[in-house]
Amino acid sequence: MRLPPYYFVLLLRLLENSSAFPSAFTVGLPSASFGTPSSSSFASPRTSSSTRMFGANPFQSLFGNVASSISNIQQQGLTTMSPDESEKLEALANEILSSHNIGSWDEIRSTLRSKQTDEERNFRSNLGKGYGKPSPLHKLRLFDESNDEKDVRVTLYRDSASWCPYCQKVWIALEQKRIPYRVEKINMRCYGEKPASFQRMQPSGAIPVAIIDGVTYNQSNDIIFALEEQFPDHEALLPKDPKQRMKAQELLRLERQIFGAWMYWLTSRDGSDRGLRESFISVLNEVEAELSATKGGFFLGTNVSLVDMMFAPFLERMCASMLFFKGFQIRVAPGDK
């Protein structure tokens, strides 16, 4: 079932037939508050009926915010809504709500559960235990019944949106090594403020941060190498063979090269010689050649290694950002050029 964007429908349809809002919505609102719904959502004579209407519907908070915004605009003298216009808005809300069989939250939950597959139900039931497939929803990761929560030695502070590439490479390392860990989600700066407790632990505010056996590590690479050293009984991410270790160091330098070429082109205006573009393509071809030269699907062969974890998060973001901002396609379907 497709539902309209209710709050825009309410405001725009009212604007089409009313002069109630012109100054507020065309001139700008320098100090209007659009916060949580107030108790006087509409004009005071209609508060009780509006509350009853919204309280029975899952879109209560959505409509409540619209109503609160209108109320705040009125209170600050930016515009005036007559009792008739308030009544029209309420009637319009009633009309839209009654035209869709939305149901209550309990009914929606019941419908969702009835449509879940066995795999989805198992995933949900195991999520709080930390079992099953990896997911950004996990706050505790035990992998299976062989691990106990009281034995968890690692707490990872990562971004709440699961988008930070530096957090991702630590996350991949923990999953690959199957080290039990807890997760504390912290906003990236673009998504909001960071808790004061986190700022005290990490004054720069940068993520990820990990606490391992009571010791705080503030850089993604430091965290990964600490995991390698302190969990020797888990899968090793660095090869033991000296030649392979040298190869890994060479590839890690290449990873920094592709990162630099990507960022220079992404954040700069290229010259007429298209030098930034050509530089990026040149290093990208080196990366492709290294991957093509291996007998397996990873940089060091058939097994995933630390090198793959350093490359993967940034290659993913290169594919997305270069296509969107530069019109340059990296990922293509098999067989295409």
Coordinates of C-alpha atoms in Angstrom, one line a residue, residues 133-294:
K133 CA 24.4 -13.4 10.4
P134 CA 26.2 -10.1 11.0
S135 CA 23.9 -7.1 11.1
P136 CA 24.2 -3.4 11.8
L137 CA 21.4 -4.0 14.3
H138 CA 23.5 -6.0 16.6
K139 CA 24.5 -4.3 19.9
L140 CA 26.0 -7.6 21.2
R141 CA 27.9 -10.1 19.0
L142 CA 28.5 -13.6 20.3
F143 CA 28.2 -15.5 17.0
D144 CA 26.9 -18.7 18.6
E145 CA 26.2 -20.5 21.9
S146 CA 29.9 -21.3 22.4
N147 CA 30.6 -17.7 23.6
D148 CA 29.2 -16.1 26.8
E149 CA 28.4 -12.5 27.3
K150 CA 30.5 -12.2 30.5
D151 CA 33.6 -13.2 28.5
V152 CA 33.3 -10.3 26.0
R153 CA 36.6 -8.3 26.0
V154 CA 35.9 -5.7 23.2
T155 CA 33.5 -2.8 23.0
L156 CA 33.4 -1.1 19.6
Y157 CA 32.2 2.5 19.4
R158 CA 31.1 2.9 15.8
D159 CA 28.8 5.2 13.8
S160 CA 25.0 4.9 14.3
A161 CA 24.4 5.0 10.5
S162 CA 26.8 2.1 9.7
W163 CA 28.4 4.3 7.0
C164 CA 31.8 5.2 8.3
P165 CA 34.5 3.3 6.3
Y166 CA 37.0 3.4 9.2
C167 CA 34.5 1.8 11.5
Q168 CA 33.6 -0.7 8.7
K169 CA 37.1 -2.1 8.4
V170 CA 37.3 -2.7 12.2
W171 CA 33.9 -4.3 12.0
I172 CA 34.9 -6.6 9.2
A173 CA 38.0 -7.6 11.2
L174 CA 36.0 -8.5 14.3
E175 CA 33.6 -10.5 12.2
Q176 CA 36.2 -12.4 10.2
K177 CA 38.2 -13.2 13.4
R178 CA 34.9 -14.0 15.2
I179 CA 35.9 -12.1 18.3
P180 CA 32.8 -11.5 20.5
Y181 CA 32.2 -7.7 21.0
R182 CA 29.7 -5.1 22.2
V183 CA 28.6 -2.1 20.1
E184 CA 28.0 1.4 21.2
K185 CA 26.6 3.6 18.4
I186 CA 27.9 7.1 18.1
N187 CA 26.7 9.8 15.7
M188 CA 29.0 11.0 12.9
R189 CA 29.2 14.8 13.1
C190 CA 26.9 15.2 10.2
Y191 CA 24.2 13.3 12.1
G192 CA 24.2 15.1 15.4
E193 CA 26.0 15.7 18.6
K194 CA 28.2 13.1 20.3
P195 CA 27.6 12.1 24.0
A196 CA 29.8 14.0 26.5
S197 CA 31.0 10.6 27.9
F198 CA 32.4 9.8 24.4
Q199 CA 34.0 13.2 24.0
R200 CA 35.8 12.7 27.3
M201 CA 37.2 9.4 26.0
Q202 CA 37.9 10.6 22.5
P203 CA 38.4 14.5 22.6
S204 CA 38.6 14.7 18.8
G205 CA 35.2 13.0 18.5
A206 CA 36.6 10.7 15.8
I207 CA 35.3 7.2 15.4
P208 CA 35.9 4.3 15.7
V209 CA 37.1 3.8 19.2
A210 CA 37.6 0.4 20.9
I211 CA 38.1 -0.6 24.4
I212 CA 40.0 -3.9 24.6
D213 CA 40.6 -5.4 28.0
G214 CA 40.2 -2.0 29.5
V215 CA 42.6 -0.2 27.2
T216 CA 41.3 2.5 24.8
Y217 CA 42.4 2.5 21.2
N218 CA 41.5 5.7 19.2
Q219 CA 42.5 4.8 15.6
S220 CA 41.1 2.2 13.3
N221 CA 44.4 0.7 12.3
D222 CA 45.6 0.6 15.9
I223 CA 42.4 -1.3 16.8
I224 CA 42.9 -3.9 14.1
F225 CA 46.6 -4.5 15.0
A226 CA 45.6 -4.8 18.7
L227 CA 43.0 -7.4 17.8
E228 CA 45.7 -9.3 15.9
E229 CA 48.1 -9.2 18.9
Q230 CA 45.6 -9.9 21.7
F231 CA 43.5 -12.6 20.1
P232 CA 46.2 -15.0 18.7
D233 CA 43.9 -18.0 18.9
H234 CA 41.5 -16.5 16.3
E235 CA 42.0 -16.4 12.6
A236 CA 45.2 -14.4 11.6
L237 CA 44.6 -11.5 9.2
L238 CA 48.3 -11.1 8.3
P239 CA 50.4 -13.8 6.6
K240 CA 53.2 -15.4 8.5
D241 CA 55.3 -16.0 5.4
P242 CA 57.9 -13.2 5.1
K243 CA 57.4 -12.8 1.3
Q244 CA 53.7 -12.5 1.8
R245 CA 54.1 -10.0 4.5
M246 CA 56.2 -7.9 2.3
K247 CA 53.6 -8.2 -0.4
A248 CA 51.0 -7.1 2.1
Q249 CA 53.0 -4.0 2.9
E250 CA 53.3 -3.2 -0.8
L251 CA 49.5 -3.5 -1.3
L252 CA 48.8 -1.3 1.8
R253 CA 50.9 1.4 0.2
L254 CA 48.8 1.0 -3.0
E255 CA 45.7 1.4 -0.9
R256 CA 46.9 4.8 0.3
Q257 CA 47.7 5.7 -3.3
I258 CA 44.2 4.9 -4.6
F259 CA 42.7 6.7 -1.6
G260 CA 44.7 9.9 -2.4
A261 CA 43.9 9.8 -6.1
W262 CA 40.2 9.3 -5.3
M263 CA 40.0 12.2 -2.8
Y264 CA 42.0 14.6 -5.0
W265 CA 39.7 14.1 -8.0
L266 CA 36.5 13.9 -5.9
T267 CA 37.1 17.1 -4.1
S268 CA 38.7 19.2 -6.9
R269 CA 37.8 20.7 -10.2
D270 CA 39.9 18.8 -12.9
G271 CA 42.0 20.8 -15.3
S272 CA 41.6 20.8 -19.1
D273 CA 44.2 18.0 -19.3
R274 CA 41.9 15.9 -17.1
G275 CA 45.0 15.1 -15.0
L276 CA 43.2 14.1 -11.8
R277 CA 40.9 11.8 -13.7
E278 CA 43.8 10.1 -15.5
S279 CA 45.8 9.8 -12.3
F280 CA 42.9 8.1 -10.6
I281 CA 42.4 5.7 -13.5
S282 CA 46.1 4.9 -13.6
V283 CA 46.1 3.8 -9.9
L284 CA 42.8 2.0 -10.3
N285 CA 44.3 0.0 -13.1
E286 CA 47.1 -1.0 -10.7
V287 CA 44.6 -2.2 -8.2
E288 CA 42.8 -4.2 -10.8
A289 CA 46.0 -5.7 -12.0
E290 CA 46.9 -6.8 -8.5
L291 CA 43.5 -8.5 -8.0
S292 CA 43.7 -10.1 -11.4
A293 CA 47.1 -11.6 -10.7
T294 CA 45.9 -13.6 -7.6

